[in-house]
XYZ file of C-alpha atoms in Angstrom:
674
model
C 0.097 -0.061 -0.426
C 3.134 2.403 0.454
C 3.585 3.847 -2.956
C -0.282 3.850 -2.656
C -1.459 7.739 -3.722
C -3.836 7.300 -1.036
C -2.351 5.510 1.589
C -4.562 7.113 4.417
C -7.872 7.157 2.850
C -7.145 2.964 1.678
C -5.764 1.806 5.211
C -8.147 0.106 7.534
C -9.932 1.456 10.418
C -9.805 -1.533 13.775
C -12.946 -0.472 15.496
C -11.695 -3.352 18.631
C -14.963 -5.951 17.547
C -14.989 -5.491 13.534
C -12.824 -3.331 10.979
C -13.282 -1.196 8.287
C -11.896 -2.245 5.671
C -11.289 1.458 4.501
C -12.526 5.357 5.628
C -14.326 5.982 3.033
C -17.830 6.990 4.717
C -21.043 6.485 2.474
C -22.651 9.397 3.749
C -26.236 9.580 4.448
C -29.059 10.845 2.036
C -32.703 10.547 1.843
C -33.839 9.117 -1.017
C -37.443 8.355 -1.149
C -36.719 5.046 -2.159
C -38.036 4.430 1.801
C -40.735 5.067 0.462
C -41.400 3.636 -3.186
C -43.338 0.526 -4.633
C -41.068 -2.265 -4.529
C -38.458 0.705 -2.449
C -36.396 -1.962 -0.611
C -36.350 -3.372 -3.514
C -34.691 -0.463 -5.283
C -32.864 0.794 -2.684
C -30.736 -2.482 -1.395
C -30.075 -2.301 -4.949
C -28.381 1.335 -4.977
C -26.150 -0.466 -1.261
C -24.750 -3.076 -3.187
C -24.156 -1.417 -5.951
C -22.098 1.073 -3.160
C -20.883 -2.511 -1.602
C -19.454 -4.031 -4.721
C -17.979 0.047 -5.346
C -15.541 -0.842 -2.408
C -17.306 1.833 0.411
C -16.467 0.121 4.244
C -19.150 1.606 5.962
C -22.632 3.099 4.511
C -25.366 5.266 6.155
C -28.836 4.852 5.172
C -31.326 7.750 4.368
C -32.791 9.080 7.937
C -35.333 6.591 9.376
C -37.889 8.050 12.315
C -38.481 5.911 15.360
C -42.444 7.617 15.808
C -44.742 9.389 13.017
C -44.167 12.499 15.215
C -40.620 12.425 14.006
C -40.429 11.379 10.529
C -39.594 13.909 8.428
C -43.481 13.802 7.045
C -46.997 12.028 7.331
C -45.918 9.120 4.822
C -41.920 9.444 5.421
C -39.804 5.766 5.793
C -39.880 4.295 9.729
C -38.705 1.142 12.024
C -41.274 0.822 14.237
C -42.598 -3.190 14.257
C -41.168 -7.098 13.108
C -42.521 -5.739 9.984
C -39.946 -3.124 8.839
C -37.248 -5.535 9.821
C -37.910 -8.173 8.027
C -38.104 -5.417 5.061
C -35.106 -3.883 5.876
C -32.896 -6.926 6.365
C -33.752 -7.100 1.872
C -31.379 -4.400 2.079
C -28.282 -5.288 4.547
C -28.624 -9.020 3.216
C -27.884 -6.737 -0.120
C -25.202 -5.150 1.227
C -22.848 -7.946 3.233
C -23.546 -10.401 0.404
C -20.747 -7.200 -1.140
C -19.006 -7.672 1.968
C -20.030 -3.572 2.957
C -21.057 -2.718 6.580
C -23.915 -0.424 6.971
C -25.681 1.643 9.376
C -28.892 2.887 10.255
C -29.482 6.322 10.728
C -32.033 7.063 13.249
C -33.332 10.327 12.542
C -35.929 12.258 14.342
C -36.872 15.797 13.074
C -38.428 17.486 16.064
C -39.595 21.231 15.444
C -38.135 20.308 11.511
C -40.951 17.846 11.181
C -43.639 18.282 7.455
C -47.028 17.099 9.899
C -49.617 19.573 11.497
C -48.162 18.091 14.807
C -44.841 18.157 15.303
C -42.566 17.676 19.165
C -39.599 20.120 20.004
C -38.446 21.021 23.642
C -40.122 24.149 23.365
C -43.560 25.227 21.404
C -41.043 27.568 19.080
C -41.624 27.185 15.119
C -38.847 26.664 13.167
C -38.449 29.749 10.428
C -38.292 26.788 7.406
C -42.112 24.689 7.830
C -45.238 26.418 8.229
C -45.726 24.102 10.898
C -45.489 25.499 14.432
C -44.662 22.599 16.833
C -45.362 20.821 21.000
C -43.551 21.430 24.275
C -43.314 18.041 25.131
C -43.979 16.962 29.014
C -40.993 15.529 30.231
C -43.553 12.112 30.527
C -42.979 12.773 26.876
C -39.463 12.982 26.448
C -38.977 9.777 28.029
C -41.003 8.501 25.757
C -38.978 9.627 22.353
C -35.888 8.426 24.378
C -37.535 4.618 25.155
C -38.397 5.085 20.573
C -34.812 5.438 19.373
C -34.014 2.172 22.204
C -36.212 0.755 20.080
C -35.567 2.205 16.848
C -32.042 0.739 17.508
C -32.872 -2.668 18.277
C -34.943 -3.168 15.521
C -32.012 -1.564 13.460
C -29.399 -4.699 15.685
C -32.698 -7.192 14.337
C -32.492 -6.495 10.542
C -29.411 -6.840 10.696
C -27.307 -3.502 10.398
C -23.994 -3.500 11.765
C -24.302 -0.039 13.257
C -26.804 2.413 13.950
C -26.334 6.713 13.475
C -28.134 8.803 16.277
C -28.765 12.242 14.797
C -27.819 15.107 16.495
C -26.965 17.706 14.526
C -28.118 19.913 11.412
C -31.339 21.048 13.612
C -33.635 17.600 14.339
C -34.694 17.301 17.405
C -31.544 16.177 19.050
C -30.047 19.419 18.036
C -32.829 21.475 19.373
C -32.674 20.952 23.070
C -28.768 21.345 22.939
C -29.188 24.214 21.883
C -30.641 27.850 24.144
C -31.513 28.998 20.664
C -34.825 26.968 20.890
C -34.591 24.705 24.379
C -36.473 27.943 26.482
C -37.589 24.533 29.138
C -37.501 25.397 33.369
C -36.946 21.899 33.904
C -34.465 18.291 33.836
C -33.610 18.969 30.217
C -33.556 22.691 29.826
C -31.905 25.499 31.468
C -28.399 24.668 32.082
C -26.306 23.571 29.920
C -25.885 20.186 31.707
C -29.389 19.294 31.875
C -30.091 20.777 28.087
C -27.319 17.147 27.049
C -28.808 15.056 28.824
C -31.340 14.267 26.304
C -28.531 12.513 23.357
C -26.197 11.346 26.720
C -29.508 9.667 27.728
C -30.470 7.988 24.233
C -26.611 7.140 23.362
C -26.514 5.189 26.536
C -29.770 3.630 26.703
C -29.107 2.477 22.750
C -25.309 1.031 24.332
C -27.534 -0.885 26.894
C -29.881 -2.447 24.799
C -27.429 -3.055 21.593
C -24.405 -4.515 23.706
C -21.155 -3.380 23.179
C -20.307 -5.184 19.139
C -22.103 -2.514 17.316
C -21.393 0.913 15.825
C -22.793 3.614 17.223
C -21.886 6.930 15.422
C -22.825 9.528 16.561
C -23.414 12.801 14.338
C -22.768 15.630 16.600
C -22.872 19.230 15.410
C -19.603 21.342 15.650
C -21.155 24.179 14.217
C -24.442 25.604 13.783
C -24.173 28.272 12.073
C -27.168 29.867 13.839
C -27.180 32.239 16.532
C -28.195 30.521 19.553
C -26.315 28.365 18.511
C -23.231 25.592 20.228
C -20.478 27.185 21.651
C -16.668 25.328 20.924
C -16.158 24.290 24.828
C -19.998 23.186 24.980
C -19.188 20.742 22.088
C -16.202 19.309 23.175
C -17.810 18.907 26.471
C -20.581 17.280 24.779
C -18.557 14.882 22.483
C -16.073 13.745 25.661
C -19.568 12.908 27.124
C -20.630 11.026 24.317
C -17.875 8.809 24.155
C -17.754 7.902 27.428
C -22.564 6.749 27.198
C -20.756 4.376 24.301
C -20.667 5.304 20.928
C -17.067 4.540 18.992
C -17.300 6.539 16.527
C -18.162 10.311 16.139
C -19.148 11.910 12.689
C -19.296 15.981 12.712
C -22.078 17.926 11.703
C -22.030 21.562 9.495
C -24.947 23.772 9.976
C -29.036 23.668 10.248
C -30.804 23.169 7.701
C -32.562 27.439 9.152
C -29.010 28.995 8.560
C -28.497 31.170 5.467
C -24.891 29.447 4.517
C -24.094 27.404 2.128
C -22.361 23.919 3.225
C -22.335 22.186 1.178
C -23.468 23.555 -2.964
C -20.210 23.797 -6.147
C -20.091 27.765 -4.232
C -18.234 25.877 -1.580
C -14.910 25.549 -1.686
C -13.764 21.851 -1.350
C -13.776 19.681 2.070
C -14.318 23.583 3.526
C -14.660 22.679 6.829
C -12.792 19.715 7.491
C -10.571 22.936 10.155
C -13.503 22.200 12.745
C -13.380 18.612 12.755
C -9.852 19.166 13.194
C -10.516 20.604 16.391
C -13.174 18.884 17.989
C -11.042 15.969 16.988
C -7.901 17.270 19.577
C -10.160 16.560 21.777
C -11.329 12.929 21.506
C -11.002 9.627 22.124
C -12.860 7.897 19.163
C -12.497 7.993 15.739
C -13.753 11.119 14.647
C -15.233 11.557 10.684
C -15.009 14.976 8.975
C -17.356 15.486 5.353
C -18.778 18.351 2.832
C -17.629 19.311 -0.264
C -14.788 16.157 -0.308
C -15.920 15.176 -3.923
C -12.742 13.122 -4.863
C -9.837 10.738 -3.781
C -6.640 13.144 -3.772
C -9.081 15.519 -1.524
C -10.415 12.729 1.185
C -6.108 11.944 0.810
C -5.527 15.512 1.565
C -8.000 15.686 4.739
C -7.015 13.021 6.489
C -2.950 13.002 5.949
C -3.454 16.329 7.889
C -5.324 14.219 10.540
C -7.945 16.656 10.197
C -10.268 13.666 10.710
C -9.704 10.115 10.988
C -12.817 8.873 8.060
C -14.388 11.194 5.704
C -18.706 11.005 4.637
C -18.839 11.608 1.367
C -22.467 10.934 0.212
C -23.545 13.386 -3.150
C -20.464 11.910 -4.510
C -21.894 7.983 -3.803
C -25.178 8.712 -6.309
C -22.371 10.490 -9.051
C -19.916 7.315 -8.566
C -20.794 3.905 -6.893
C -16.767 3.045 -7.993
C -15.757 5.955 -6.301
C -13.321 3.519 -3.872
C -12.451 0.792 -6.523
C -11.169 2.898 -9.216
C -8.977 5.250 -6.666
C -7.364 1.827 -5.060
C -6.601 0.778 -8.551
C -5.493 4.074 -9.165
C -8.099 5.448 -11.706
C -8.995 8.441 -10.146
C -9.380 9.934 -14.061
C -11.872 8.029 -13.995
C -14.672 9.096 -11.697
C -17.297 10.797 -12.617
C -16.888 13.578 -10.336
C -20.070 15.208 -8.069
C -20.380 18.866 -9.295
C -22.062 20.118 -6.287
C -24.467 20.986 -8.070
C -27.770 19.266 -5.945
C -30.573 19.972 -9.586
C -30.914 15.741 -9.386
C -30.553 14.565 -5.560
C -31.687 17.584 -3.324
C -34.122 19.308 -5.170
C -35.769 16.904 -6.024
C -36.539 15.402 -2.013
C -37.605 18.764 -1.582
C -39.968 18.469 -4.735
C -41.407 14.517 -3.168
C -39.225 13.493 -6.449
C -36.404 10.071 -5.762
C -33.330 11.702 -6.070
C -30.995 10.869 -9.328
C -27.991 12.087 -10.350
C -27.378 14.735 -12.519
C -24.597 13.890 -13.515
C -25.443 9.762 -12.492
C -29.044 9.185 -14.384
C -28.380 5.827 -13.362
C -28.600 7.017 -9.549
C -31.505 5.074 -7.136
C -33.030 4.008 -11.122
C -30.570 0.831 -10.608
C -33.271 -1.232 -10.772
C -34.776 0.088 -14.285
C -32.133 1.896 -16.200
C -30.138 -1.402 -17.046
C -26.827 -0.429 -19.182
C -26.228 -3.953 -21.056
C -24.003 -5.098 -24.049
C -26.383 -4.741 -27.256
C -27.095 -8.248 -29.157
C -27.275 -5.794 -32.494
C -24.046 -3.776 -32.863
C -25.384 -0.047 -34.900
C -22.981 2.152 -36.944
C -24.232 5.685 -35.120
C -23.514 9.473 -35.518
C -23.645 11.309 -32.965
C -23.738 15.099 -34.174
C -23.315 17.542 -31.187
C -20.779 16.604 -28.492
C -22.187 18.463 -25.009
C -23.601 17.239 -21.975
C -26.615 14.646 -24.209
C -24.278 14.095 -26.891
C -21.249 13.107 -24.622
C -23.575 10.769 -22.603
C -25.315 9.483 -25.498
C -22.293 8.255 -27.458
C -20.287 7.308 -24.544
C -22.918 5.470 -23.015
C -24.474 3.559 -26.671
C -20.318 2.386 -27.394
C -19.728 1.468 -23.752
C -23.099 -1.126 -24.831
C -21.036 -2.227 -27.888
C -22.749 0.575 -30.835
C -19.561 0.919 -32.905
C -19.689 5.345 -32.267
C -18.742 8.854 -34.227
C -19.355 12.224 -32.406
C -18.765 15.349 -34.360
C -18.901 18.317 -33.073
C -17.398 22.288 -34.769
C -16.214 23.010 -32.296
C -12.283 22.440 -31.603
C -13.192 21.023 -27.814
C -16.213 18.823 -26.262
C -18.511 19.538 -23.550
C -20.720 22.279 -25.483
C -22.524 24.667 -22.909
C -20.138 23.089 -20.454
C -17.050 25.179 -21.542
C -19.971 27.659 -20.657
C -20.468 27.080 -17.794
C -17.096 25.721 -16.452
C -15.584 29.078 -16.786
C -18.522 30.618 -13.870
C -17.388 31.780 -10.925
C -18.410 28.904 -8.182
C -19.126 26.194 -11.861
C -14.854 25.306 -11.935
C -16.408 21.283 -11.075
C -17.828 20.801 -14.457
C -14.636 20.562 -15.641
C -14.226 17.425 -13.907
C -17.749 16.967 -15.896
C -15.909 17.070 -19.271
C -12.397 15.307 -18.045
C -14.752 11.782 -17.351
C -16.449 12.810 -20.339
C -13.408 13.183 -22.077
C -12.012 9.562 -20.869
C -14.840 7.827 -21.067
C -14.379 8.649 -25.325
C -11.456 6.516 -25.334
C -12.511 3.528 -22.948
C -15.306 3.433 -24.643
C -13.933 3.213 -27.598
C -15.855 6.525 -29.517
C -14.299 7.859 -32.833
C -14.375 11.493 -32.233
C -14.254 14.033 -35.068
C -13.713 17.443 -33.431
C -13.313 21.053 -35.586
C -15.864 18.696 -37.887
C -19.029 20.979 -39.368
C -21.112 17.800 -40.102
C -23.868 17.600 -43.307
C -26.685 16.395 -43.874
C -25.702 15.460 -47.404
C -22.766 13.780 -45.703
C -25.005 12.047 -43.359
C -27.496 11.092 -45.899
C -24.906 8.680 -47.885
C -23.059 7.771 -45.097
C -23.462 4.139 -43.711
C -24.869 5.101 -40.410
C -27.528 3.619 -39.562
C -28.818 6.150 -36.621
C -28.577 9.908 -36.939
C -28.219 11.702 -33.342
C -28.499 14.950 -33.020
C -27.055 16.930 -30.171
C -26.637 19.931 -31.244
C -27.881 22.374 -29.319
C -29.016 25.165 -29.394
C -28.342 29.023 -30.399
C -29.333 32.103 -27.434
C -32.757 33.595 -28.928
C -32.695 36.947 -29.899
C -35.750 38.982 -28.216
C -37.693 41.641 -30.347
C -36.264 44.452 -29.266
C -35.780 47.525 -30.838
C -31.735 48.195 -30.874
C -31.379 44.648 -30.195
C -29.334 45.503 -32.743
C -27.172 48.551 -30.773
C -23.187 48.161 -30.174
C -24.165 48.159 -26.606
C -26.160 44.881 -26.596
C -23.679 42.016 -26.854
C -25.590 38.490 -25.726
C -24.420 35.999 -22.860
C -22.486 34.199 -24.762
C -20.306 37.338 -26.685
C -19.681 38.102 -22.244
C -18.452 34.705 -22.003
C -16.242 34.780 -25.160
C -14.318 38.363 -23.530
C -16.268 41.192 -24.853
C -14.739 44.097 -23.209
C -17.884 45.108 -20.691
C -18.345 48.595 -19.318
C -18.702 49.142 -15.702
C -22.201 50.100 -16.009
C -24.355 47.080 -16.894
C -28.629 45.292 -17.226
C -28.652 42.268 -17.274
C -32.077 40.998 -19.083
C -33.517 37.912 -18.477
C -32.941 36.528 -14.441
C -33.025 32.851 -15.646
C -29.563 30.601 -14.447
C -28.112 32.447 -17.368
C -28.932 36.020 -16.300
C -27.213 34.859 -12.745
C -24.884 33.286 -13.878
C -24.090 36.291 -16.230
C -24.401 38.974 -13.839
C -21.433 36.564 -11.037
C -19.270 37.140 -13.993
C -19.387 40.682 -14.160
C -19.766 41.350 -10.636
C -16.651 39.394 -10.183
C -12.771 40.663 -9.550
C -9.729 39.344 -10.976
C -8.840 35.767 -10.311
C -11.497 32.740 -9.542
C -10.820 32.439 -5.092
C -14.199 29.374 -6.025
C -10.938 27.600 -2.660
C -10.600 29.890 -1.362
C -12.018 28.418 2.218
C -10.441 31.204 4.466
C -12.065 34.298 1.858
C -15.150 31.768 1.987
C -15.946 31.990 5.805
C -14.851 35.245 5.998
C -18.231 36.108 2.643
C -19.821 34.148 4.545
C -19.118 36.046 8.583
C -17.714 32.300 9.971
C -15.889 32.887 12.881
C -12.481 29.836 12.694
C -11.470 31.253 15.148
C -14.565 29.045 17.359
C -14.950 32.164 19.696
C -18.069 32.830 17.833
C -21.754 30.985 19.690
C -22.755 28.420 16.312
C -19.561 30.060 14.671
C -21.602 33.121 13.125
C -22.686 34.729 16.066
C -21.623 38.976 16.013
C -19.128 37.855 13.180
C -19.526 40.476 10.061
C -19.826 39.265 6.522
C -16.472 40.845 4.297
C -16.680 40.319 1.053
C -14.803 41.707 -2.356
C -16.368 45.047 -4.010
C -18.741 43.631 -6.941
C -16.498 44.934 -10.210
C -19.176 46.291 -12.316
C -22.551 48.317 -11.249
C -24.911 45.551 -12.189
C -28.924 45.539 -13.210
C -30.777 41.472 -12.776
C -33.827 42.169 -14.666
C -37.132 40.054 -15.024
C -40.705 40.113 -16.687
C -42.338 37.548 -15.166
C -44.645 39.247 -11.142
C -42.334 36.373 -8.989
C -39.608 37.883 -7.355
C -36.200 37.867 -9.366
C -34.983 33.635 -9.243
C -37.715 31.954 -8.591
C -37.576 29.165 -10.485
C -33.998 28.480 -9.229
C -33.001 25.576 -8.026
C -35.106 24.926 -4.204
C -32.202 24.824 -2.080
C -29.081 26.672 -4.252
C -31.137 29.849 -4.989
C -31.336 31.558 -1.692
C -27.949 31.379 -2.294
C -27.212 32.830 -5.455
C -29.544 35.439 -4.812
C -28.171 36.065 -1.365
C -23.879 37.191 -3.363
C -25.565 38.719 -6.371
C -27.915 41.186 -4.002
C -24.154 41.500 -0.917
C -22.383 42.208 -4.505
C -25.087 45.132 -4.547
C -26.696 43.770 -7.416
C -30.195 45.585 -8.347
C -32.632 42.857 -9.068
C -35.713 44.104 -10.554
C -39.158 41.880 -11.868
C -42.206 43.391 -13.567
C -40.052 45.438 -16.695
C -40.773 45.070 -20.514
C -38.274 46.549 -22.387
C -39.067 49.838 -24.896
C -35.767 50.621 -27.196
C -31.580 50.276 -26.667
C -30.271 53.063 -27.590
C -26.753 55.822 -27.376
C -27.982 56.381 -23.533
C -28.768 52.582 -22.724
C -31.532 50.704 -21.721
C -35.157 52.503 -21.198
C -38.030 49.941 -20.135
C -41.086 50.185 -17.966
C -40.670 48.492 -14.771
C -44.246 47.569 -12.959
C -45.719 50.684 -15.657
C -43.106 53.370 -14.880
C -40.704 54.822 -17.570
C -37.294 54.379 -16.780
C -33.928 54.855 -18.740
C -31.096 52.967 -17.081
C -27.463 54.920 -18.380
C -25.773 51.531 -18.884
C -22.650 51.316 -20.621
C -23.972 47.625 -21.905
C -27.298 45.560 -21.632
C -26.387 41.640 -22.280
C -29.329 38.979 -23.120
C -29.977 36.457 -21.808
C -33.977 36.029 -23.340
C -33.981 32.491 -23.495
C -32.325 30.138 -26.009
C -34.088 28.485 -30.130
C -32.979 24.793 -30.973
C -30.685 23.857 -32.988
C -32.085 21.323 -35.095
C -31.509 22.637 -39.075
C -30.408 19.412 -39.795
C -33.562 17.463 -38.898
C -35.838 18.101 -41.914
C -32.966 18.053 -44.408
C -32.248 14.381 -42.524
C -34.267 11.338 -44.903
C -32.433 9.012 -45.568
C -32.173 7.680 -41.457
C -33.716 7.549 -37.901
C -33.317 11.141 -36.529
C -32.902 11.576 -33.278
C -32.958 14.467 -31.268
C -32.002 14.722 -27.408
C -30.635 17.530 -25.196
C -30.913 21.428 -26.578
C -31.582 20.376 -30.096
C -34.926 18.323 -28.263
C -35.839 21.383 -25.521
C -34.522 24.052 -25.018
C -36.305 26.205 -22.671
C -34.079 26.659 -20.003
C -30.262 25.137 -20.409
C -30.600 21.900 -18.793
C -28.198 19.574 -18.520
C -29.556 17.678 -16.360
C -32.889 16.853 -18.209
C -30.284 16.489 -21.214
C -27.765 13.829 -19.372
C -31.042 11.763 -18.571
C -32.104 11.829 -22.330
C -28.494 10.584 -23.714
C -28.325 8.082 -21.182
C -31.881 6.766 -22.029
C -31.787 6.962 -25.080
C -28.610 4.935 -25.441
C -29.763 2.486 -23.093
C -32.346 1.945 -25.007
C -31.563 2.010 -28.531
């Protein structure tokens, strides 16, 4: 192992009664399979594929210890023999692949999306419309018993352990923090009394399950809310949790109601491991760190520095089930990297859809999206090497089809080559590196700098043609749209000179991205952890309560004055991703971007942009107007190709929003069937 690039990551971890084969934890994620028809069989396939891929220990999505604690009214719980039998399908599948798996016990407390949530005090969460009921002392005892019963049933179901969710602002965390615990009985008041709840749970669970069973306790090490815990309190709780019987302590960062990004693309890689490092110094059991660790070299550095004993990666295992195997075999360049976009995972869960993954549509769909060798290899022409064309070409070639991929540009990637240059979206380089490697491995014939004609395709020996020709920016019907002040978003991304005052027309994803580019100063600082913490007001000395109390935000002044405009009456940015939209809005607001809705554009001339804002005429005296007013599909070839079957995918099919999630999914699914 010593000559391996990841010696720390791949070293075993001895827990005394059992050994983990490496330092990789697949962190907890709710997938929606927990409640789906045939969900347990599908979950078994999902987790087994990750166990086969080499991950040492898996933690399931949160399972409620009772109805009132479950995420919502129909959410998964572990209550009886039937639940035990269902969960055994999952544990058997993971054990058959020589993996280990813990069940997360999650009581959401005042975050529960049901009409009668319970909490230590009757204080409503800012992210939940339902106010909670205060638990009586007797009911608290019942809740503790439910945790213990849940853990015992998990053991019966064949789990190797449980994770007790004590962070993220859920019930246990609500007891710990004075922000949410205003009680004056034995379960509130002084810190020693507020932490009785987690300590009783850990102690009694350990009594019930015996010694040879993993108990992970997820400790909130940085609440990122006012009225959160202090560093001294976190350390004393961590030490008490060890004594009460925890095998491993996992790191929780940020409550769900915190207004600081913790896992989005904008967050630098491994941005929070300094927190784990500080707390770990005071503990003796192994400690896990997490958040935006998405490649083996990042994980290796974290462990080599001594920030933690294990790393938790959740979404990276949606993106690539074989992450660990590829690291072991020194094939990290073949890893399909999580780009932290949240578009198909968290955004789906918040919309009650099944989890998937933008870069890997098979995630959580393992039983129905099968990529199998074809019995009839065909010769296929793919026109356009953007996300849809890349997904189709590499998947079809993997199945045994003979695929030629044409693109007029000098590099693969299509619109991803624009996206990767947006500050905070540098992870898109990884997706293109992955597809480039897959083209090599699957034997796709790549023809760049090649504008292919319908005539050539009609007269070729290709069996079918796949058009992934993408989009062109839409030119709105607007007087002065050809004025020298007017630019398209592609002009800006290709380095056009842009003045100091700019109006951006269209506040979809592209309008936000372009505004980000326009206000950004100089080199990208996307991986500068210190700058990120200063910008969001996080105290890296851990002197402030919750890491944020009375800490001002400090950020670079904006490079330009920007107006971000939209026609719709809704809030600007309302259509952005559910879990990341607020980050983009907050970021631009901090940089002084003025966002206006209800705009009717009249004309562009030497004075600037003439428009009506909520019916009132205005002239914005801007140097440039950047048009982000949607896209049109490029599909001229479709009508001209008459001699072959033609398929449209990606932007060429639907160009409404630049939607990489839909493009990659559509490309992959067509390739699985063709």
